[in-house]
Coordinates of C-alpha atoms and ligand atoms in Angstrom, one line a residue:
X1 CA -4.8 82.5 -76.4
X2 CA -8.3 83.7 -75.4
X3 CA -9.2 80.2 -74.3
X4 CA -6.1 80.0 -72.1
X5 CA -7.0 83.4 -70.7
X6 CA -10.6 82.3 -70.0
X7 CA -9.3 79.2 -68.2
X8 CA -6.9 81.3 -66.1
X9 CA -9.8 83.7 -65.2
X10 CA -12.0 80.8 -64.2
X11 CA -9.2 79.5 -62.0
X12 CA -8.7 82.9 -60.4
X13 CA -12.5 83.2 -59.8
X14 CA -12.6 79.7 -58.2
X15 CA -9.7 80.6 -55.9
X16 CA -11.4 83.9 -55.0
X17 CA -14.6 82.1 -54.2
X18 CA -12.8 79.4 -52.1
X19 CA -10.8 82.1 -50.2
X20 CA -13.9 84.2 -49.5
X21 CA -16.1 81.3 -48.4
X22 CA -13.3 80.0 -46.1
X23 CA -12.9 83.5 -44.7
X24 CA -16.6 83.9 -44.0
X25 CA -17.1 80.4 -42.6
X26 CA -14.1 80.9 -40.3
X27 CA -15.2 84.3 -39.0
X28 CA -18.9 83.4 -38.5
X29 CA -18.2 80.1 -36.6
X30 CA -15.4 81.8 -34.6
X31 CA -17.7 84.6 -33.5
X32 CA -20.3 81.9 -32.6
X33 CA -17.7 79.9 -30.7
X34 CA -16.6 82.9 -28.7
X35 CA -20.1 83.4 -27.4
X36 CA -19.6 80.2 -25.4
X37 CA -18.1 81.6 -22.2
X38 CA -14.7 82.4 -23.8
X39 CA -11.9 82.8 -21.3
X40 CA -10.5 86.3 -21.6
X41 CA -12.8 86.7 -24.6
X42 CA -10.5 84.5 -26.7
X43 CA -10.3 80.9 -25.4
X44 CA -13.4 78.8 -25.9
X45 CA -14.1 75.1 -25.8
X46 CA -16.3 75.5 -28.9
X47 CA -14.1 76.4 -31.8
X48 CA -15.3 75.0 -35.2
X49 CA -12.9 77.2 -37.3
X50 CA -10.0 74.8 -36.6
X51 CA -11.9 72.0 -38.3
X52 CA -13.0 74.2 -41.1
X53 CA -9.5 75.4 -41.7
X54 CA -8.0 71.9 -41.6
X55 CA -10.7 70.5 -44.0
X56 CA -10.1 73.4 -46.4
X57 CA -6.3 73.0 -46.6
X58 CA -6.6 69.2 -46.9
X59 CA -9.1 69.5 -49.7
X60 CA -8.0 72.7 -51.4
X61 CA -4.3 72.8 -50.6
X62 CA -2.2 75.0 -48.3
X63 CA -2.4 77.9 -50.7
X64 CA -5.7 78.8 -49.0
X65 CA -3.7 79.9 -45.9
X66 CA -4.3 83.7 -46.4
X67 CA -8.0 83.2 -45.8
X68 CA -7.3 81.5 -42.5
X69 CA -4.8 84.1 -41.4
X70 CA -7.1 87.0 -42.3
X71 CA -10.2 85.4 -40.7
X72 CA -8.4 84.6 -37.5
X73 CA -7.1 88.1 -37.3
X74 CA -10.5 89.7 -37.9
X75 CA -12.3 87.4 -35.5
X76 CA -9.9 88.1 -32.7
X77 CA -9.7 91.9 -33.4
X78 CA -13.5 92.0 -32.9
X79 CA -12.9 90.6 -29.3
X80 CA -10.9 93.7 -28.4
X81 CA -7.4 92.0 -28.2
X82 CA -4.4 94.3 -29.0
X83 CA -3.5 94.2 -32.7
X84 CA -0.1 92.6 -32.1
X85 CA -1.9 89.9 -30.2
X86 CA -4.4 89.3 -33.0
X87 CA -1.5 89.1 -35.4
X88 CA 0.3 86.5 -33.3
X89 CA -2.9 84.4 -32.8
X90 CA -3.6 84.6 -36.6
X91 CA -0.1 83.2 -37.2
X92 CA -0.7 80.4 -34.6
X93 CA -4.0 79.4 -36.0
X94 CA -2.7 79.4 -39.6
X95 CA 0.3 77.3 -38.7
X96 CA -2.0 74.9 -36.8
X97 CA -3.8 74.1 -40.1
X98 CA -0.9 74.2 -42.4
X99 CA 1.5 72.1 -40.3
X100 CA -1.3 69.5 -39.8
X101 CA -2.0 69.4 -43.5
X102 CA 1.7 69.1 -44.5
X103 CA 2.4 66.3 -41.9
X104 CA -0.8 64.5 -42.8
X105 CA 0.1 64.5 -46.5
X106 CA 3.6 63.3 -45.8
X107 CA 2.2 60.4 -43.7
X108 CA 0.0 59.3 -46.6
X109 CA -3.3 60.5 -45.0
X110 CA -6.4 59.5 -47.1
X111 CA -9.0 62.2 -46.6
X112 CA -11.9 59.8 -47.1
X113 CA -11.3 58.6 -43.6
X114 CA -12.0 55.0 -44.5
X115 CA -9.0 53.5 -42.9
X116 CA -8.2 53.0 -39.2
X117 CA -4.7 54.5 -39.8
X118 CA -6.2 57.7 -41.2
X119 CA -8.2 58.2 -38.1
X120 CA -5.2 57.7 -35.9
X121 CA -3.3 60.2 -37.9
X122 CA -6.2 62.7 -37.6
X123 CA -6.2 62.2 -33.8
X124 CA -2.5 62.3 -33.2
X125 CA -1.2 64.7 -35.9
X126 CA -4.0 67.2 -36.1
X127 CA -6.3 67.0 -33.0
X128 CA -3.6 66.3 -30.5
X129 CA -0.4 67.6 -32.1
X130 CA -0.9 70.7 -34.3
X131 CA -3.5 72.2 -32.0
X132 CA -0.8 72.7 -29.4
X133 CA 0.8 75.4 -31.7
X134 CA -2.4 77.5 -31.6
X135 CA -3.1 76.9 -27.9
X136 CA 0.5 77.7 -27.1
X137 CA 0.5 81.0 -29.0
X138 CA -2.9 81.9 -27.5
X139 CA -1.6 81.3 -24.0
X140 CA 1.6 83.4 -24.7
X141 CA -0.5 86.3 -26.1
X142 CA -2.9 86.1 -23.1
X143 CA 0.0 86.2 -20.6
X144 CA 1.8 89.0 -22.4
X145 CA -1.4 91.0 -22.7
X146 CA -1.9 90.5 -19.0
X147 CA -5.3 88.8 -19.3
X148 CA -6.5 87.7 -15.9
X149 CA -8.0 84.5 -17.5
X150 CA -4.5 83.3 -18.2
X151 CA -3.5 83.4 -14.5
X152 CA -4.1 79.6 -14.5
X153 CA -2.1 78.8 -17.6
X154 CA -2.8 75.1 -17.6
X155 CA -6.6 75.7 -17.5
X156 CA -6.4 78.4 -20.2
X157 CA -4.3 76.2 -22.5
X158 CA -6.6 73.2 -21.9
X159 CA -9.7 75.2 -22.9
X160 CA -8.1 76.5 -26.1
X161 CA -6.6 73.2 -27.0
X162 CA -9.8 71.1 -26.5
X163 CA -11.8 73.6 -28.5
X164 CA -9.4 73.3 -31.4
X165 CA -9.1 69.5 -31.0
X166 CA -12.8 69.1 -31.2
X167 CA -12.9 71.2 -34.4
X168 CA -10.5 68.7 -35.9
X169 CA -12.4 65.7 -34.6
X170 CA -15.9 66.8 -35.3
X171 CA -16.1 69.5 -37.9
X172 CA -13.2 68.5 -40.2
X173 CA -14.4 64.8 -40.5
X174 CA -17.9 66.1 -41.2
X175 CA -16.7 68.2 -44.1
X176 CA -14.3 65.6 -45.4
X177 CA -16.9 62.8 -45.2
X178 CA -19.3 64.8 -47.4
X179 CA -16.7 66.1 -49.7
X180 CA -15.2 63.0 -51.1
X181 CA -16.9 59.7 -50.2
X182 CA -19.2 58.2 -52.9
X183 CA -22.8 59.2 -52.8
X184 CA -24.8 56.9 -50.6
X185 CA -27.8 55.0 -52.1
X186 CA -31.1 56.9 -52.0
X187 CA -33.5 53.9 -51.7
X188 CA -36.7 54.9 -49.9
X189 CA -36.0 52.4 -47.0
X190 CA -32.6 54.1 -46.5
X191 CA -34.3 57.5 -46.1
X192 CA -36.7 55.9 -43.6
X193 CA -33.8 54.4 -41.7
X194 CA -32.0 57.8 -41.7
X195 CA -35.1 59.5 -40.3
X196 CA -35.5 56.8 -37.6
X197 CA -31.8 57.3 -36.6
X198 CA -32.3 61.1 -36.4
X199 CA -35.4 60.6 -34.2
X200 CA -33.6 58.1 -32.0
X201 CA -30.6 60.3 -31.7
X202 CA -32.6 63.4 -30.9
X203 CA -34.7 61.6 -28.3
X204 CA -31.7 60.0 -26.6
X205 CA -29.8 63.4 -26.6
X206 CA -32.9 65.1 -25.0
X207 CA -33.0 62.5 -22.3
X208 CA -29.3 62.9 -21.6
X209 CA -29.0 66.6 -22.0
X210 CA -32.5 68.0 -21.5
X211 CA -34.4 68.8 -18.3
X212 CA -34.5 65.9 -15.8
X213 CA -37.2 63.5 -17.1
X214 CA -40.1 62.8 -14.7
X215 CA -40.1 59.0 -15.3
X216 CA -37.8 57.0 -13.0
X217 CA -36.4 54.8 -15.8
X218 CA -35.6 57.7 -18.1
X219 CA -34.1 59.6 -15.2
X220 CA -31.6 56.8 -14.6
X221 CA -30.9 56.5 -18.3
X222 CA -30.2 60.2 -18.5
X223 CA -27.7 60.1 -15.7
X224 CA -24.8 59.2 -18.0
X225 CA -24.0 59.6 -21.6
X226 CA -24.2 55.9 -22.4
X227 CA -27.8 56.2 -23.7
X228 CA -26.3 57.8 -26.8
X229 CA -24.0 54.9 -27.6
X230 CA -26.5 52.8 -29.5
X231 CA -27.6 55.6 -31.9
X232 CA -23.9 56.4 -32.6
X233 CA -23.0 52.8 -33.2
X234 CA -26.1 52.4 -35.4
X235 CA -24.8 55.5 -37.4
X236 CA -21.3 54.0 -37.7
X237 CA -22.5 50.6 -38.8
X238 CA -25.1 51.6 -41.3
X239 CA -24.1 55.1 -42.5
X240 CA -20.3 55.1 -42.0
X241 CA -18.4 58.3 -41.8
X242 CA -21.3 60.5 -43.0
X243 CA -23.6 59.0 -40.4
X244 CA -21.2 59.2 -37.6
X245 CA -20.2 62.8 -38.2
X246 CA -23.8 64.1 -38.7
X247 CA -25.1 62.2 -35.7
X248 CA -22.3 63.5 -33.5
X249 CA -23.0 67.0 -34.7
X250 CA -26.6 66.6 -33.8
X251 CA -25.7 65.3 -30.3
X252 CA -23.2 68.1 -29.8
X253 CA -25.6 70.8 -30.9
X254 CA -28.2 69.6 -28.4
X255 CA -25.4 69.2 -25.8
X256 CA -24.1 72.7 -26.3
X257 CA -27.6 74.2 -26.0
X258 CA -28.2 72.2 -22.8
X259 CA -24.9 73.4 -21.3
X260 CA -26.0 77.0 -21.9
X261 CA -29.3 76.3 -20.2
X262 CA -27.9 74.3 -17.3
X263 CA -29.8 71.1 -18.0
X264 CA -28.8 67.5 -18.4
X265 CA -26.1 65.3 -17.0
X266 CA -23.7 68.1 -15.9
X267 CA -26.5 70.4 -14.6
X268 CA -25.6 72.3 -11.4
X269 CA -21.9 72.8 -12.4
X270 CA -20.5 76.1 -13.6
X271 CA -21.1 77.0 -17.3
X272 CA -17.3 76.5 -17.9
X273 CA -17.4 73.0 -16.4
X274 CA -20.6 72.1 -18.2
X275 CA -19.1 73.1 -21.5
X276 CA -15.8 71.3 -20.7
X277 CA -17.7 68.1 -19.8
X278 CA -19.7 68.3 -23.0
X279 CA -16.7 68.9 -25.3
X280 CA -14.6 66.2 -23.6
X281 CA -17.4 63.7 -24.1
X282 CA -17.7 64.8 -27.7
X283 CA -14.0 64.5 -28.4
X284 CA -13.6 61.0 -26.9
X285 CA -16.8 59.8 -28.6
X286 CA -15.9 61.3 -32.0
X287 CA -12.5 59.6 -31.9
X288 CA -14.0 56.3 -30.9
X289 CA -16.9 56.4 -33.5
X290 CA -14.6 57.5 -36.3
X291 CA -12.3 54.5 -35.5
X292 CA -15.3 52.2 -35.6
X293 CA -16.6 53.6 -38.9
X294 CA -13.2 53.3 -40.4
X295 CA -12.7 49.7 -39.2
X296 CA -16.1 48.8 -40.7
X297 CA -15.1 50.6 -44.0
X298 CA -11.9 48.6 -44.1
X299 CA -13.9 45.4 -43.6
X300 CA -16.3 46.3 -46.4
X301 CA -13.3 47.2 -48.6
X302 CA -11.7 43.8 -47.9
X303 CA -14.9 41.9 -48.7
X304 CA -15.3 44.0 -51.9
X305 CA -11.7 43.2 -52.9
X306 CA -12.2 39.5 -52.2
X307 CA -15.4 39.4 -54.4
X308 CA -13.6 41.3 -57.2
X309 CA -10.7 39.0 -57.0
X310 CA -12.9 35.9 -57.1
X311 CA -14.8 37.4 -60.1
X312 CA -11.7 38.3 -62.1
X313 CA -9.8 35.1 -61.2
X314 CA -12.6 32.8 -62.0
X315 CA -13.3 34.5 -65.4
X316 CA -9.6 34.4 -66.2
X317 CA -9.2 30.8 -65.3
X318 CA -12.2 29.7 -67.2
X319 CA -10.8 30.3 -70.7
X320 CA -7.5 28.4 -70.4
X321 CA -9.3 25.6 -68.6
X322 CA -11.8 25.2 -71.4
X323 CA -8.9 25.0 -73.9
X324 CA -7.1 22.5 -71.6
X325 CA -10.2 20.3 -71.5
X326 CA -10.5 20.3 -75.3
X327 CA -6.8 19.4 -75.8
X328 CA -7.0 16.6 -73.2
X329 CA -10.1 15.2 -75.0
X330 CA -8.2 15.2 -78.3
X331 CA -5.1 13.7 -76.6
X332 CA -7.2 10.9 -75.1
X333 CA -8.9 10.1 -78.4
X334 CA -5.5 10.0 -80.2
X335 CA -3.9 7.9 -77.4
X336 CA -6.8 5.4 -77.7
X337 CA -6.2 5.0 -81.4
X338 CA -2.5 4.2 -81.0
X339 CA -1.6 0.6 -82.0
X340 CA -1.2 -1.7 -79.0
X341 CA 1.1 -4.6 -78.4
X342 CA 2.2 -6.7 -75.4
X343 CA 5.8 -5.5 -75.9
X344 CA 4.9 -1.8 -75.7
X345 CA 3.1 -0.7 -72.6
X346 CA 3.4 3.0 -73.5
X347 CA 0.0 3.5 -75.3
X348 CA -1.9 2.1 -72.3
X349 CA 0.1 4.2 -69.9
X350 CA -0.6 7.3 -72.0
X351 CA -4.4 6.6 -72.1
X352 CA -4.3 6.1 -68.3
X353 CA -2.4 9.3 -67.6
X354 CA -4.5 11.4 -70.0
X355 CA -7.7 10.1 -68.5
X356 CA -6.5 10.9 -65.0
X357 CA -5.4 14.4 -66.2
X358 CA -8.9 14.9 -67.6
X359 CA -10.5 13.9 -64.3
X360 CA -8.4 16.5 -62.5
X361 CA -9.2 19.2 -65.1
X362 CA -12.9 18.4 -64.7
X363 CA -12.5 18.8 -60.9
X364 CA -10.7 22.1 -61.5
X365 CA -13.5 23.2 -63.8
X366 CA -16.1 22.5 -61.1
X367 CA -14.2 24.6 -58.6
X368 CA -13.9 27.5 -61.1
X369 CA -17.7 27.1 -61.8
X370 CA -18.4 27.4 -58.1
X371 CA -16.3 30.6 -57.9
X372 CA -18.1 32.0 -61.0
X373 CA -21.4 31.2 -59.3
X374 CA -20.4 33.1 -56.2
X375 CA -19.6 36.2 -58.2
X376 CA -22.8 35.9 -60.2
X377 CA -24.7 35.6 -56.9
X378 CA -22.9 38.6 -55.3
X379 CA -23.8 40.6 -58.4
X380 CA -27.4 39.2 -58.2
X381 CA -27.2 37.6 -61.7
X382 CA -28.4 34.0 -61.0
X383 CA -31.0 33.3 -63.8
X384 CA -32.9 30.0 -64.2
X385 CA -33.7 28.2 -67.4
X386 CA -36.9 26.4 -66.5
X387 CA -37.7 23.1 -68.3
X388 CA -39.7 19.9 -67.6
X389 CA -37.6 17.5 -65.5
X390 CA -38.3 13.8 -64.8
X391 CA -37.1 13.7 -61.2
X392 CA -36.6 9.9 -61.0
X393 CA -34.5 10.0 -64.2
X394 CA -32.5 12.9 -62.8
X395 CA -31.6 10.9 -59.7
X396 CA -30.7 7.8 -61.6
X397 CA -28.5 9.7 -64.0
X398 CA -26.8 11.4 -61.1
X399 CA -26.0 8.2 -59.3
X400 CA -24.8 6.5 -62.5
X401 CA -22.4 9.4 -63.0
X402 CA -21.1 9.3 -59.4
X403 CA -21.1 5.5 -58.8
X404 CA -17.4 5.1 -59.3
X405 CA -16.6 7.9 -56.9
X406 CA -18.9 6.4 -54.2
X407 CA -17.4 2.9 -54.8
X408 CA -13.9 4.3 -54.4
X409 CA -14.9 5.7 -51.0
X410 CA -16.5 2.4 -50.1
X411 CA -20.1 3.7 -50.1
X412 CA -23.2 2.1 -51.7
X413 CA -25.8 4.5 -53.1
X414 CA -29.5 3.5 -52.9
X415 CA -32.0 5.5 -55.0
X416 CA -35.8 5.5 -54.3
X417 CA -38.4 7.4 -56.2
X418 CA -41.6 5.5 -55.8
X419 CA -43.8 7.4 -58.3
X420 CA -43.0 9.2 -61.5
X421 CA -42.6 12.9 -60.7
X422 CA -42.4 15.6 -63.4
X423 CA -41.4 19.1 -62.3
X424 CA -40.7 22.5 -63.9
X425 CA -37.1 23.3 -62.8
X426 CA -33.8 24.5 -64.1
X427 CA -32.5 21.0 -64.6
X428 CA -28.8 21.9 -64.7
X429 CA -29.0 24.0 -61.5
X430 CA -31.0 21.3 -59.6
X431 CA -28.5 18.7 -60.8
X432 CA -25.7 20.9 -59.5
X433 CA -27.3 21.1 -56.0
X434 CA -27.8 17.3 -55.9
X435 CA -24.4 16.6 -57.2
X436 CA -22.9 18.6 -54.4
X437 CA -25.1 16.9 -51.8
X438 CA -24.2 13.5 -53.1
X439 CA -20.5 14.4 -53.4
X440 CA -20.6 15.6 -49.7
X441 CA -22.3 12.4 -48.6
X442 CA -19.5 10.5 -50.3
X443 CA -16.7 12.8 -48.9
X444 CA -18.0 13.0 -45.4
X445 CA -19.9 9.7 -45.3
X446 CA -17.1 7.5 -43.9
X447 CA -17.7 4.8 -46.5
X448 CA -21.1 3.9 -45.1
X449 CA -24.3 3.5 -47.2
X450 CA -26.0 6.6 -48.8
X451 CA -29.7 6.9 -49.5
X452 CA -31.1 9.2 -52.2
X453 CA -34.9 9.6 -52.3
X454 CA -37.6 11.8 -53.9
X455 CA -41.3 12.1 -53.1
X456 CA -44.2 14.4 -53.7
X457 CA -45.5 16.4 -50.7
X458 CA -48.6 18.1 -52.1
X459 CA -47.5 20.5 -54.8
X460 CA -43.9 20.3 -53.7
X461 CA -41.1 17.8 -54.3
X462 CA -38.8 16.7 -51.5
X463 CA -35.5 15.2 -52.3
X464 CA -33.3 13.9 -49.5
X465 CA -29.7 12.8 -49.5
X466 CA -28.8 10.8 -46.3
X467 CA -25.5 9.5 -45.1
X468 CA -24.3 7.8 -41.9
X469 CA -21.0 9.6 -41.7
X470 CA -19.4 12.4 -39.7
X471 CA -22.5 14.4 -39.0
X472 CA -22.7 18.1 -38.2
X473 CA -23.0 19.6 -34.7
X474 CA -26.2 21.5 -34.2
X475 CA -24.4 24.8 -33.5
X476 CA -22.7 24.6 -36.9
X477 CA -25.8 23.6 -39.0
X478 CA -26.7 27.2 -39.9
X479 CA -23.3 28.5 -40.8
X480 CA -22.4 25.7 -43.3
X481 CA -24.9 27.3 -45.7
X482 CA -22.8 30.5 -45.8
X483 CA -20.1 31.1 -48.4
X484 CA -16.6 29.7 -47.6
X485 CA -17.8 28.1 -44.3
X486 CA -16.3 24.7 -43.5
X487 CA -16.1 22.7 -40.3
X488 CA -12.7 22.2 -38.6
X489 CA -13.2 18.4 -38.7
X490 CA -13.0 18.3 -42.5
X491 CA -10.0 20.5 -43.0
X492 CA -8.0 17.6 -44.5
X493 CA -10.7 16.8 -47.0
X494 CA -10.6 19.2 -50.0
X495 CA -13.4 21.8 -50.7
X496 CA -14.0 25.5 -51.0
X497 CA -17.1 25.6 -48.7
X498 CA -19.3 27.0 -51.5
X499 CA -21.5 24.1 -52.5
X500 CA -24.2 24.4 -49.8
X501 CA -24.2 28.2 -50.1
X502 CA -24.8 28.0 -53.9
X503 CA -27.3 25.2 -53.3
X504 CA -29.4 27.2 -50.9
X505 CA -29.4 30.2 -53.4
X506 CA -30.6 27.9 -56.2
X507 CA -33.3 26.5 -54.0
X508 CA -34.5 30.0 -53.0
X509 CA -34.5 31.1 -56.6
X510 CA -36.8 28.1 -57.3
X511 CA -39.1 29.2 -54.4
X512 CA -37.9 26.3 -52.2
X513 CA -35.3 25.6 -49.5
X514 CA -32.4 23.5 -48.6
X515 CA -31.9 22.3 -45.0
X516 CA -30.1 19.7 -42.9
X517 CA -30.9 17.4 -40.1
X518 CA -27.9 15.9 -38.5
X519 CA -26.2 14.4 -35.4
X520 CA -22.5 14.1 -35.0
X521 CA -21.3 10.6 -35.5
X522 CA -24.7 9.4 -36.8
X523 CA -24.8 11.0 -40.2
X524 CA -26.6 13.8 -42.0
X525 CA -29.8 14.1 -44.1
X526 CA -29.9 17.1 -46.5
X527 CA -33.4 18.0 -47.8
X528 CA -34.0 19.9 -50.9
X529 CA -37.7 20.9 -51.2
X530 CA -38.9 22.7 -54.3
X531 CA -42.3 23.6 -55.7
X532 CA -43.1 21.2 -58.5
X533 CA -43.8 24.1 -60.7
X534 CA -42.0 27.4 -60.0
X535 CA -44.5 30.2 -59.7
Ligands
LIG1 P1 -17.3 21.8 -49.2 O1 -17.8 20.4 -49.1 O2 -16.6 22.1 -50.5 O3 -16.5 22.2 -48.0 P2 -20.1 22.7 -48.8 O4 -20.6 24.0 -48.9 O5 -20.7 21.7 -49.7 O6 -18.5 22.9 -49.2 O7 -20.1 22.2 -47.3 C1 -19.7 23.1 -46.3 C2 -19.3 22.3 -45.1 O8 -20.4 21.6 -44.5 C3 -18.3 21.2 -45.4 O9 -17.0 21.7 -45.4 C4 -18.5 20.2 -44.2 O10 -17.8 20.7 -43.1 C5 -20.0 20.3 -43.9 N1 -20.8 19.3 -44.6 C6 -21.4 19.3 -45.8 N2 -22.0 18.2 -46.0 C7 -21.8 17.3 -45.0 C8 -22.1 16.0 -44.7 N3 -22.8 15.2 -45.5 N4 -21.6 15.4 -43.6 C9 -20.9 16.2 -42.7 N5 -20.5 17.5 -43.0 C10 -20.9 18.0 -44.1

């Protein structure tokens, strides 16, 4: 009973804290906004409270509405508006937040802002849509109260509306981005990059919004707002929603101060026009950068999902595949022991079919191993088991194992390893790289001769696999070493596009490299160069 009472007290206390903080944040930022050349003392282009209210109801639920209503009432009452007007404006401002929150929730809005669709909802439902309620009520009050500022209704409405819209586009995303998204990593280099971004943003904003610079080049750069684009895109690409919203806030703060002091791109115009210019720029930029950050988040999420799927699928496939291989081995041994006679061809047929099934299962096993390697590499878990390797022996074994495959494709394989070379490598891994290179030479070698050779180059060993087949255009030679990259010319030949990627990672793990020299139509030479002894 007491525990339940204590929990209820805690809930009440939390609610009271939330309501009070929302009330205070709303009133303070509203009063601050009204100091920016407010039309009739009530309509301003700088109106953060709309964003604070929206973020509050999205995060804490619409039950927080009383704080919004009370704060809007108090902030306007302090501007000397008749009380009935303050009451109406308070209703308009509260409805603005509540209607936006309800519609957003119904539309499936995700407050982490990591999907392009969520940004569209924020722009259309909140910034463009629900803000018309508050601007409409504000205009009606101003007209009924006979404020001269409302003599031009469209202008009055636009100022109110843009102030509110910007709150939804700038302040709400800032709060939402910091409230929910996972904590970013705090590696020292990340901090350094953040500091560099802050410096770059501040300097660009000063050139654009500060006093006219004395250098010609800077003067031309400061004539538009485009100088700010690189910093904002940098923020979106590297620091996502948090980066974009903070960087924009910094730009807007510098822009708002400059509008007050009549400096920067819009200098010389009236304070009203300068503020309107600044806010319109901020609204359009916020919408664009939030879309960019969301699109990038979606891309990262898709890559993460792919990697997770590969990891789960390859682990899940591995177990039944191992069992299948064991069973096929048993079946083959049993089939070979069956009594044979001229009259009964069934045992031979069985041996043949089981052996063919085993070859397919082995191939499937290799593909699954490649996928497993990719997930190991993504997770950074590639470990080497170093042992002494006789390089000549390794090549001879390899060719013996793949001779049938080469013969079937019509290729001969010539091996040369003039001197005995012993190296300290992970034998299985190096064998894996060379198997893939030889298998590619067979697949893409058009039945022409293949040469495999190894020689020492100082303290390193260079192994090359050369074919005279399809070849690879120079423009594609870098990308084939990336995961899942294949050339259009080989689409009909099977493969996952992982062998060279894994091969390069294994070479790097040994302290070496894997490269290609090729000309279309004349063949390719892949070179694996590794230190003889891994340091
Ligand atoms: P896979 O062979 O499974 O597609 P790899 O990563 O081993 O994957 O190779 C990537 C791509 O590089 C191949 O799809 C092919 O387009 C190209 N490639 C690799 N080796 C050769 C070669 N010897 N000759 C021509 N193209 C090659």
